PDB file of C-alpha atoms and ligand atoms in Angstrom:
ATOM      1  CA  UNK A   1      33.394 -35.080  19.689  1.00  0.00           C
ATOM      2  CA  UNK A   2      34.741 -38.859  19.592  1.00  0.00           C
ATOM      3  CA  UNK A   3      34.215 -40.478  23.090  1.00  0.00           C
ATOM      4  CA  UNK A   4      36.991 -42.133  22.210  1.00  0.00           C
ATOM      5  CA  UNK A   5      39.556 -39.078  21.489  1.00  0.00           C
ATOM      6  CA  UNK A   6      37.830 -37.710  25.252  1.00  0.00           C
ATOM      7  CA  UNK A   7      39.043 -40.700  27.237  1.00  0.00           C
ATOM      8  CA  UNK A   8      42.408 -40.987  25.492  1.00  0.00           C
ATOM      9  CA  UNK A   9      43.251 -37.681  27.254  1.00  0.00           C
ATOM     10  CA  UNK A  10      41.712 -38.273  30.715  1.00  0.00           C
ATOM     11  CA  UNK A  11      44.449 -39.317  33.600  1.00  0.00           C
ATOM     12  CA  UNK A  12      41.862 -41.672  35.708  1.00  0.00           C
ATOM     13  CA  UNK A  13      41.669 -43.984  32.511  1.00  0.00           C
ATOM     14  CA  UNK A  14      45.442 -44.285  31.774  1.00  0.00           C
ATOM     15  CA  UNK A  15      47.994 -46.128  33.909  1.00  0.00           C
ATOM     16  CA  UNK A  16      50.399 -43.832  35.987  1.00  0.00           C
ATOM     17  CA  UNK A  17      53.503 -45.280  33.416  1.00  0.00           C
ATOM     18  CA  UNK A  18      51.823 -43.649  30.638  1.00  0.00           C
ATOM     19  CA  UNK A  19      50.851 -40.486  32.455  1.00  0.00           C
ATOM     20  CA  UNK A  20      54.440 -39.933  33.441  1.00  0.00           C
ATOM     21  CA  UNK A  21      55.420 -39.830  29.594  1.00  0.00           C
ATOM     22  CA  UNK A  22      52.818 -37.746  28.765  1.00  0.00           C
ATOM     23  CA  UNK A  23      53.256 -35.220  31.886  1.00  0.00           C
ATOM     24  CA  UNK A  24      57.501 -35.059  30.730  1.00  0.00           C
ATOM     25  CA  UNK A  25      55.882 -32.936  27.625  1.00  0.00           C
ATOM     26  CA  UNK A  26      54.743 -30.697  30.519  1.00  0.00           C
ATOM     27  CA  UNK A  27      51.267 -30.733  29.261  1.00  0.00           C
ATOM     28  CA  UNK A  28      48.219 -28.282  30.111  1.00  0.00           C
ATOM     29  CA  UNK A  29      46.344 -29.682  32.863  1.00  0.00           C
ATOM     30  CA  UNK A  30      42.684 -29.511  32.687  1.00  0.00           C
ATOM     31  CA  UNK A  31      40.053 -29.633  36.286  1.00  0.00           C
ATOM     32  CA  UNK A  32      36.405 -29.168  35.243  1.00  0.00           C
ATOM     33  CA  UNK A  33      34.364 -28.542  38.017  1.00  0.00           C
ATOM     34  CA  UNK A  34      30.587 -27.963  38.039  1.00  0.00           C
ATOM     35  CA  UNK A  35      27.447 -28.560  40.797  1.00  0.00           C
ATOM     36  CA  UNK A  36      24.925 -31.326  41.052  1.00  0.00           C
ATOM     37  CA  UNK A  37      22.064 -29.072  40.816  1.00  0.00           C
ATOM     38  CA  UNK A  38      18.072 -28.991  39.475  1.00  0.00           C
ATOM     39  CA  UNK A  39      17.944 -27.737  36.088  1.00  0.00           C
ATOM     40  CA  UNK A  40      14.778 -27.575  35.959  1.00  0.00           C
ATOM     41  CA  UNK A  41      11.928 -30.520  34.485  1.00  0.00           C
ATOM     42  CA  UNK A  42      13.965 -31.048  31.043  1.00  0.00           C
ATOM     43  CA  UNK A  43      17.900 -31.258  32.058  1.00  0.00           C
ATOM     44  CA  UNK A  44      19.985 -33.324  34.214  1.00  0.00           C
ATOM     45  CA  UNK A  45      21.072 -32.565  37.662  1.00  0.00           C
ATOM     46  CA  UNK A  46      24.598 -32.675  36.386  1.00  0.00           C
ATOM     47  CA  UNK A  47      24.251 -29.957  33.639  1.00  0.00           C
ATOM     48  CA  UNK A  48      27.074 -27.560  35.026  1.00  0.00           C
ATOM     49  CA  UNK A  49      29.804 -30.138  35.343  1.00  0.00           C
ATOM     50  CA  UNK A  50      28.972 -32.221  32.000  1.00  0.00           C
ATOM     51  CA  UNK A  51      29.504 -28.964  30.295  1.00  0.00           C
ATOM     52  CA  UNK A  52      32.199 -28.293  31.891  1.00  0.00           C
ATOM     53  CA  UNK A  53      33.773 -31.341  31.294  1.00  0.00           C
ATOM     54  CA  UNK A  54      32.909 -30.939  27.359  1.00  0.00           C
ATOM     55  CA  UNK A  55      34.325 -27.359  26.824  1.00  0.00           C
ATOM     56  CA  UNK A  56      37.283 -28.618  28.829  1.00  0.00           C
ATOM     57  CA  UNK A  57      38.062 -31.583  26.916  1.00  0.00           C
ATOM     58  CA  UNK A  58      37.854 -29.786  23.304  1.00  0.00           C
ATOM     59  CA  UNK A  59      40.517 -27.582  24.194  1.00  0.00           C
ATOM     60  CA  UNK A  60      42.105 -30.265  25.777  1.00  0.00           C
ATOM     61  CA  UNK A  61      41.906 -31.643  22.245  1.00  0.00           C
ATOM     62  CA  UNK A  62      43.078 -28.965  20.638  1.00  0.00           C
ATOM     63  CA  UNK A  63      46.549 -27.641  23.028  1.00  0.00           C
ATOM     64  CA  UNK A  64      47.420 -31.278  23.368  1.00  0.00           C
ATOM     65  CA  UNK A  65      46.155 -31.573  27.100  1.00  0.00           C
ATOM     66  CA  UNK A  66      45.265 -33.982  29.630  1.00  0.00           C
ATOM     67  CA  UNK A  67      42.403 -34.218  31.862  1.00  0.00           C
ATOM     68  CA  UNK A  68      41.773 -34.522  35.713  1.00  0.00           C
ATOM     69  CA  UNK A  69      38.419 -36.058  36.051  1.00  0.00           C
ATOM     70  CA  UNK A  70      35.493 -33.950  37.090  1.00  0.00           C
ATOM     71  CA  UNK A  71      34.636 -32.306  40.321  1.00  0.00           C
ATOM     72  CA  UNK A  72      30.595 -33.238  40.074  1.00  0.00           C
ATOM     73  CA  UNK A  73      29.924 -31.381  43.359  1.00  0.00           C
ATOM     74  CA  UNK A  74      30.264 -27.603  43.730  1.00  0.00           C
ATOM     75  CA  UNK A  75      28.868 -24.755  46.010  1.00  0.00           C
ATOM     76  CA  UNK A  76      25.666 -23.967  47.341  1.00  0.00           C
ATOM     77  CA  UNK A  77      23.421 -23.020  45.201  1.00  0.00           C
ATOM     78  CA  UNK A  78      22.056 -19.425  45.566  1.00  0.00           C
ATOM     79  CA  UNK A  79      18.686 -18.135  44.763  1.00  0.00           C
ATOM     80  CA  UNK A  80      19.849 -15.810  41.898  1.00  0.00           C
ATOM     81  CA  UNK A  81      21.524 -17.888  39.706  1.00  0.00           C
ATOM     82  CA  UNK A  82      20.922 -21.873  40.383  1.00  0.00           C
ATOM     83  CA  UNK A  83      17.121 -21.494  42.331  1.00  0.00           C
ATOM     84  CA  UNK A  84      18.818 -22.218  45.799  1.00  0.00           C
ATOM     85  CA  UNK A  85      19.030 -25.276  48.105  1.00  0.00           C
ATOM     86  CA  UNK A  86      15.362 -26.002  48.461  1.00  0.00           C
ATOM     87  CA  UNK A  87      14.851 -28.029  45.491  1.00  0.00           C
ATOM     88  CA  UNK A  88      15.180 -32.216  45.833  1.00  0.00           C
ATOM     89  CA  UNK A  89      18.682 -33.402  44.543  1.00  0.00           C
ATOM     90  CA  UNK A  90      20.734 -30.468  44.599  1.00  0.00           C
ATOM     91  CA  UNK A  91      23.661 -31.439  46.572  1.00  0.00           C
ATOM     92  CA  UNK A  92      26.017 -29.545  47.868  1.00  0.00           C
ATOM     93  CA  UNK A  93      29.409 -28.633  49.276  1.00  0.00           C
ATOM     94  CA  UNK A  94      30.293 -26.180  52.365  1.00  0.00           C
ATOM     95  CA  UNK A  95      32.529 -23.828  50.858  1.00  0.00           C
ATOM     96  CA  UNK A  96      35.581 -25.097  52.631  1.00  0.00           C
ATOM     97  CA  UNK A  97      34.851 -28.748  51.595  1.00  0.00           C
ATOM     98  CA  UNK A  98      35.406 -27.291  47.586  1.00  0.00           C
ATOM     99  CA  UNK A  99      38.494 -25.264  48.480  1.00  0.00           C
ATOM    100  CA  UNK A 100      39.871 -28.065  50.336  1.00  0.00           C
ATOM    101  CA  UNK A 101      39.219 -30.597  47.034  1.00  0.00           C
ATOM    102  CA  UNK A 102      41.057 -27.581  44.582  1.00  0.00           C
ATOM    103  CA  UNK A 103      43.869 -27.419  47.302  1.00  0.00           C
ATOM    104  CA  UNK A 104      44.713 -30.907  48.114  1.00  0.00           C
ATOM    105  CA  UNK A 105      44.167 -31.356  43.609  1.00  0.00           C
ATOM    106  CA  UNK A 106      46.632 -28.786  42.933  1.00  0.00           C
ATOM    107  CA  UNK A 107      49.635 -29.494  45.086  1.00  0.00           C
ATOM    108  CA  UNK A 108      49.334 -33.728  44.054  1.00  0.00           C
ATOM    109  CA  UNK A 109      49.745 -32.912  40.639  1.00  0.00           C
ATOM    110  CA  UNK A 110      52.240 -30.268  41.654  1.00  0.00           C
ATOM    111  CA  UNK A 111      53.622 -33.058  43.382  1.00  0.00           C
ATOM    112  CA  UNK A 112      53.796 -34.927  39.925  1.00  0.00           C
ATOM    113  CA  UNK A 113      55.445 -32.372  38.422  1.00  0.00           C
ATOM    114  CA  UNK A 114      52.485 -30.410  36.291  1.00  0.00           C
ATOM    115  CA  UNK A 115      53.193 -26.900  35.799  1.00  0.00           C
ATOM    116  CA  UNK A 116      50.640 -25.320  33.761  1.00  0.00           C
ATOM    117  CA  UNK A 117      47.184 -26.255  35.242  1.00  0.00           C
ATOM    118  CA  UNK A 118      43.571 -24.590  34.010  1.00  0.00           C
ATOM    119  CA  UNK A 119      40.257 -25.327  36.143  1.00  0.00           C
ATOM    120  CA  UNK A 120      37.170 -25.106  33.685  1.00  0.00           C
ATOM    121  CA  UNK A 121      34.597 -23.902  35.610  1.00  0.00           C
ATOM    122  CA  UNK A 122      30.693 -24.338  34.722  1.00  0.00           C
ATOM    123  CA  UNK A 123      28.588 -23.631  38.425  1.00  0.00           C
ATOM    124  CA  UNK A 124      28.694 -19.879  39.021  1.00  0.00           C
ATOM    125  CA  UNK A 125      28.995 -19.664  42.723  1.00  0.00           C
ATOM    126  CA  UNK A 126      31.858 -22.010  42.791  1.00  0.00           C
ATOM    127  CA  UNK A 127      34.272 -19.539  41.751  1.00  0.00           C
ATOM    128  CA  UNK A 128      35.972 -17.579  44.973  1.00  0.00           C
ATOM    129  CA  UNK A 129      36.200 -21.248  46.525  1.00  0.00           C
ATOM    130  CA  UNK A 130      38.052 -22.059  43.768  1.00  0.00           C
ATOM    131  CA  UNK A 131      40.201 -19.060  43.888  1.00  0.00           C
ATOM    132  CA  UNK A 132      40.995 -19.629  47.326  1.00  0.00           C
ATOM    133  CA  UNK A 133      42.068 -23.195  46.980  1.00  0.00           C
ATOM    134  CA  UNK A 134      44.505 -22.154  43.635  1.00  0.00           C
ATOM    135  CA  UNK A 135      45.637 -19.370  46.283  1.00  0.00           C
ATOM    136  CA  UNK A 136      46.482 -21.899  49.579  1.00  0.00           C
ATOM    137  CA  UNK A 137      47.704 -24.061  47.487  1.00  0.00           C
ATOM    138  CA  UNK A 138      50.069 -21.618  45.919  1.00  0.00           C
ATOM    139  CA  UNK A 139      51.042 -20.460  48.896  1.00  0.00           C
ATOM    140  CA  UNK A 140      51.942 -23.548  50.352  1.00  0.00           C
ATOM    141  CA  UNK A 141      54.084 -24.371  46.744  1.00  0.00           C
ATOM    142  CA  UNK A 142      55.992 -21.355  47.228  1.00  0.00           C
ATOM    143  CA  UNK A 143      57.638 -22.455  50.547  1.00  0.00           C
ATOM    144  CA  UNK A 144      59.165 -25.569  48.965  1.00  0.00           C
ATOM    145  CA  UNK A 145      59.962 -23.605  45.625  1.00  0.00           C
ATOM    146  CA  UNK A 146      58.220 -25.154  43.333  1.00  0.00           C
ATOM    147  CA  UNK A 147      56.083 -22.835  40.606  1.00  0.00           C
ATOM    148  CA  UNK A 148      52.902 -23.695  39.067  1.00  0.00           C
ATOM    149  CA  UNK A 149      50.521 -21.954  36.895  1.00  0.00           C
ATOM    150  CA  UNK A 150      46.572 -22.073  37.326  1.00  0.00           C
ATOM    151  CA  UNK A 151      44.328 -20.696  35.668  1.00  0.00           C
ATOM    152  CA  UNK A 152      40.607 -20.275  36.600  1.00  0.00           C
ATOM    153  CA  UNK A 153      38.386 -19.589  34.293  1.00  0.00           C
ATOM    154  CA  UNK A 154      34.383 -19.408  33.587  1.00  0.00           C
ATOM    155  CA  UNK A 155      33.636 -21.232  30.260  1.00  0.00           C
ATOM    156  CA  UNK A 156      31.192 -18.858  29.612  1.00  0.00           C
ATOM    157  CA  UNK A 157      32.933 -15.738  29.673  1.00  0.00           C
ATOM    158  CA  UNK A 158      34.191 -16.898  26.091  1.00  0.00           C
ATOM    159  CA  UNK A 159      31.382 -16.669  24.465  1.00  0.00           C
ATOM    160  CA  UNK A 160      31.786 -13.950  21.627  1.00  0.00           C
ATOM    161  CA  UNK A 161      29.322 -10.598  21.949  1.00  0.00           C
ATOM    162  CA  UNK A 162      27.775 -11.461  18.840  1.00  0.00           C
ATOM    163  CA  UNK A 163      27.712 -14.881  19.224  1.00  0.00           C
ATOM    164  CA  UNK A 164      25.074 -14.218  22.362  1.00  0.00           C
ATOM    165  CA  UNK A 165      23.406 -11.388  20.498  1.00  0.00           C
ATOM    166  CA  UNK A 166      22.539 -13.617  17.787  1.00  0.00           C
ATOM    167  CA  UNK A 167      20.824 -16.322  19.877  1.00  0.00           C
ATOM    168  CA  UNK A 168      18.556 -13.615  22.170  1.00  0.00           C
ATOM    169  CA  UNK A 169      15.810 -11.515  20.500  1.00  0.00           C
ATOM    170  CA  UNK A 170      14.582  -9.802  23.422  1.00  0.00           C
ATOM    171  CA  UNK A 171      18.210  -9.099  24.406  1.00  0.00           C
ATOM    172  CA  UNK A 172      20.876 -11.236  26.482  1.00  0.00           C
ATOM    173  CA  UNK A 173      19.156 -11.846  30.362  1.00  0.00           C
ATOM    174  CA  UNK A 174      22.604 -12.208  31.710  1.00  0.00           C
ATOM    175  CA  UNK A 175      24.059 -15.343  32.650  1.00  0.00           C
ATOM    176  CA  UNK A 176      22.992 -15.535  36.228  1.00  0.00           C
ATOM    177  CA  UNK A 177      19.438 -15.990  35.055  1.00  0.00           C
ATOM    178  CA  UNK A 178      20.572 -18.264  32.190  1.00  0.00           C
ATOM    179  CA  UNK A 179      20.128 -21.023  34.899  1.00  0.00           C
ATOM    180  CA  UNK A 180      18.825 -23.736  33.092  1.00  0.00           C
ATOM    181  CA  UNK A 181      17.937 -21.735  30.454  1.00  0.00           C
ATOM    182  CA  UNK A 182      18.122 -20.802  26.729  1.00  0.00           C
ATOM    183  CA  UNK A 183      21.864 -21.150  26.276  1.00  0.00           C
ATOM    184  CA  UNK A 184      22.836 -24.162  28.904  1.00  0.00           C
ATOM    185  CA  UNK A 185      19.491 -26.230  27.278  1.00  0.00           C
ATOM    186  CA  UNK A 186      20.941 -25.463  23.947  1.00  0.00           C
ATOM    187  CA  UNK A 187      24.724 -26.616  24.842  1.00  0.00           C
ATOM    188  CA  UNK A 188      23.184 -30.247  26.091  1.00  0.00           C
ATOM    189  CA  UNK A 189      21.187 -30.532  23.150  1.00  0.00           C
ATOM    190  CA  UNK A 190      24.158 -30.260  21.046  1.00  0.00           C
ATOM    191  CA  UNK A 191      25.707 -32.672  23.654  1.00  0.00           C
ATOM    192  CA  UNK A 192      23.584 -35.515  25.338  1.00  0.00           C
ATOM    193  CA  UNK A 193      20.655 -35.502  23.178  1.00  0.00           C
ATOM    194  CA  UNK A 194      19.061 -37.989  24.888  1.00  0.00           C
ATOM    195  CA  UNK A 195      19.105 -36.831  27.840  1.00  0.00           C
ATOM    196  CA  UNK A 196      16.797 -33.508  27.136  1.00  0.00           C
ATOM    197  CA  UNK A 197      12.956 -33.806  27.728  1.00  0.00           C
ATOM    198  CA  UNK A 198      11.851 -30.885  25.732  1.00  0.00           C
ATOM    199  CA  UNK A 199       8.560 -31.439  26.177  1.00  0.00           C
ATOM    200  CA  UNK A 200       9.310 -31.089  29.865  1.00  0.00           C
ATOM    201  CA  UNK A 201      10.602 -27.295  29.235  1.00  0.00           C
ATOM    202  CA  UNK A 202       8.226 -24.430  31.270  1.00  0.00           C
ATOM    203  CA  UNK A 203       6.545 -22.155  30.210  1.00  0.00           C
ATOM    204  CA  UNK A 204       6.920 -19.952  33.741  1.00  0.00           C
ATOM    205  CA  UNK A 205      10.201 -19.146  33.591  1.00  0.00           C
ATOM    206  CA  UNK A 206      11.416 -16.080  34.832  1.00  0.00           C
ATOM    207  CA  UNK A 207      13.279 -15.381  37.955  1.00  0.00           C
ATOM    208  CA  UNK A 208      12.664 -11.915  39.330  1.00  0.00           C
ATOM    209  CA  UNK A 209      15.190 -10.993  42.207  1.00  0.00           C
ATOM    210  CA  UNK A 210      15.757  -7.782  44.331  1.00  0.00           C
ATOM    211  CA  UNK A 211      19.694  -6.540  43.779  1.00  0.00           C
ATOM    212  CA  UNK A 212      20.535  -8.419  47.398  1.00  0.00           C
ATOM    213  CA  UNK A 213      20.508 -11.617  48.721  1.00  0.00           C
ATOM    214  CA  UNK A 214      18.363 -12.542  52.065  1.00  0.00           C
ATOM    215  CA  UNK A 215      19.092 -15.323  54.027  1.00  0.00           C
ATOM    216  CA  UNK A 216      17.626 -18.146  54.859  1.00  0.00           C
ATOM    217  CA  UNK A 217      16.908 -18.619  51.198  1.00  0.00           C
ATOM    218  CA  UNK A 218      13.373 -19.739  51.417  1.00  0.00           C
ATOM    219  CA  UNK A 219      12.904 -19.076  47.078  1.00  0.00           C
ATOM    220  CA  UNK A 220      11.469 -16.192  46.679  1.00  0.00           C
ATOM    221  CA  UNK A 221      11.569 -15.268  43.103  1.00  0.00           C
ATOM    222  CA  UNK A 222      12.339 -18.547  42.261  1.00  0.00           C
ATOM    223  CA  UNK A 223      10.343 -20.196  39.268  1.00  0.00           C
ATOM    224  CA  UNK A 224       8.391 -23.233  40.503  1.00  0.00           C
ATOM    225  CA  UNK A 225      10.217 -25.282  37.565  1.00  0.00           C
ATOM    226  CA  UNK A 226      14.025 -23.957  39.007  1.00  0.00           C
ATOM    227  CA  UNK A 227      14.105 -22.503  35.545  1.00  0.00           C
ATOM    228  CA  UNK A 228      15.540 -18.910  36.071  1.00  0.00           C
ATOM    229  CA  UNK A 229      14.885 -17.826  32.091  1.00  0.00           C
ATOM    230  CA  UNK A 230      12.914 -18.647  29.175  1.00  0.00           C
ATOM    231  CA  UNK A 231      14.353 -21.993  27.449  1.00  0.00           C
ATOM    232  CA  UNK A 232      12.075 -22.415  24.754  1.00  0.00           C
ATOM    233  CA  UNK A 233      13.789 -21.611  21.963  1.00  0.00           C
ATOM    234  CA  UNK A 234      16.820 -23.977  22.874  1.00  0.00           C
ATOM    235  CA  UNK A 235      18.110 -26.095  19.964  1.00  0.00           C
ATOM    236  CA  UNK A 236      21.145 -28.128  18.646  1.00  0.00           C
ATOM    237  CA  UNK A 237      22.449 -25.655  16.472  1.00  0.00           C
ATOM    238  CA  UNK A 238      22.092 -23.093  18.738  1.00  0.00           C
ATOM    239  CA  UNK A 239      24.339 -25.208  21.189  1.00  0.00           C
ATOM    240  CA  UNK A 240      26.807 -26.255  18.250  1.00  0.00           C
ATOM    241  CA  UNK A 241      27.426 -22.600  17.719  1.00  0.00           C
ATOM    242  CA  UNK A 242      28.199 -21.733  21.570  1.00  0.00           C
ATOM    243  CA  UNK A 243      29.838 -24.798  22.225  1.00  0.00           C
ATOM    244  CA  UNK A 244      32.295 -24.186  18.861  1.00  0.00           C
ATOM    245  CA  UNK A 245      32.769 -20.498  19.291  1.00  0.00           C
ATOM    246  CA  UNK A 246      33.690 -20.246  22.799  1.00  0.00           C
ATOM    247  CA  UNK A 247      35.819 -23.202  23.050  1.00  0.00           C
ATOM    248  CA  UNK A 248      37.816 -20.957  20.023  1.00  0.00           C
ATOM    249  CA  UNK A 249      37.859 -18.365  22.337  1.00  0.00           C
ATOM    250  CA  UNK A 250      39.373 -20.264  25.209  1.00  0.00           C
ATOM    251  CA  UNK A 251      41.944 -22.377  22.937  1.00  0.00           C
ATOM    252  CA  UNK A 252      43.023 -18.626  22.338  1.00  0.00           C
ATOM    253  CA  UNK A 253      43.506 -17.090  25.129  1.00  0.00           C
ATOM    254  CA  UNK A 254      45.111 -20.574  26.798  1.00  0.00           C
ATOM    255  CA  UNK A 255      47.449 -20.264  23.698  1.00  0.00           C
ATOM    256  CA  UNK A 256      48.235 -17.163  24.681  1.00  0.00           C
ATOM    257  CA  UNK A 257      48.669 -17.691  28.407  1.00  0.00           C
ATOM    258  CA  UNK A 258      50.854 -20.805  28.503  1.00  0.00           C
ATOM    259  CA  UNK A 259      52.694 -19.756  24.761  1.00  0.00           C
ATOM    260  CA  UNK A 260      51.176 -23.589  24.018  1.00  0.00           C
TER     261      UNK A 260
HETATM  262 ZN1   ZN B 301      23.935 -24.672  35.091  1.00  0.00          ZN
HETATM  263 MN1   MN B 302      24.985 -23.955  38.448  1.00  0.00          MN
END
């Protein structure tokens, strides 16, 4: 996607006279939010937010949206899907910090009038923290009247059946254990070439969990590389095909939604 078409639509590069005109066409708002997290030897720390931020900004693209820029940070990361908090450079927010961030997001641009807001999501355990800041800061909108719209969503949970089917031989892991694996290695290949080491990918990979969670976390079942599933057979076209299929799935459904 042109850089250039990306920025155009992003609220922290225009000045507030022009976002006022565009917000009187009561745009769709977009919030990506994602983790600064290992992803392993081969991807950046910043994998769950850049994607995020791309799915985000194609349907931003395509409903005529603007963009809120990018929550980096997100939740802790838990054992079973992101490898936990014991790896170097994962960085973290207490839960309230990240509902706090949503809250305080939502009612300003409440406050500027936006109606129709959607928070991209791409770091699994953010999302109740998310919820909860959409839900305080709705309830604190309702007592002075005003209505807005949010929706949360998981990009992921686009991604058509067959579309997932076709990438996986030995059948679909789930997309907990897709941490760093097949599907988010193939997305940033499509995405930020150069900044994928695939030499660096591991061969160890695969996270093997009980159906609980004990705590402390001390990485138990955790791959030594932080990759949670086999990423091996990652590659561009793989990426182009989950990137372009489930941002038709969301541009859908947000049609849908807001009638856009
Ligand atoms: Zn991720
Ligand atoms: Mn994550």
């Amino acid at each position: 996607m042109n850089e250039a078409v990306y920025a155009s639509r992003r609220i922290d590069l225009m000045p507030w006279t022009k976002y006022r005109e565009r917000l009187a066409k009561a745009p769709v708002i977009f919030l990506p939010v994602g983790a600064l997290e290992q992803h392993g030897p081969h991807l950046p720390m910043g994998c769950d937010a850049l994607l995020a931020e791309a799915m985000a900004a194609r349907v931003a693209e395509a409903l005529d949206g603007l963009l809120l820029p990018t929550l980096r940070y997100g939740y802790k990361s838990q054992a079973r899907s992101g490898g936990g908090q014991t790896f170097p450079g994962t960085t973290s927010l207490d839960g309230g910090t990240l509902t706090a961030m949503v809250r305080d997001i939502l009612r300003e641009v409440a406050r500027h009038g936006a109606s129709r807001i959607v928070i991209v999501n791409g770091h699994v355990e953010n999302q109740w923290f998310l919820t909860e800041g959409i839900d305080l800061a709705l309830r604190e909108l309702a007592l002075t009247g005003r209505h807005m719209q949010v929706v949360r969503c998981e990009y992921w949970n686009f991604t058509p059946q067959t579309v997932l089917e076709s990438l996986f031989d030995g059948g679909f892991p789930g997309v907990d254990l897709e941490h760093a694996a097949l599907l988010e290695t193939s997305m940033m290949l499509a995405l930020y070439p150069q900044l994928i080491d695939m030499a660096a990918i591991p061969e160890d990979a695969t996270g093997v969990f009980p159906g609980y969670d004990s705590y402390p976390q001390d990485g138990r079942g955790v791959p030594a590389s932080g990759v949670l599933a086999p990423a091996r057979a990652a590659s561009p076209v793989k990426g182009k095909l989950l990137i372009d299929s489930t941002v038709a799935e969301m541009v859908k459904a947000l049609r849908q939604e807001f009638t856009v």
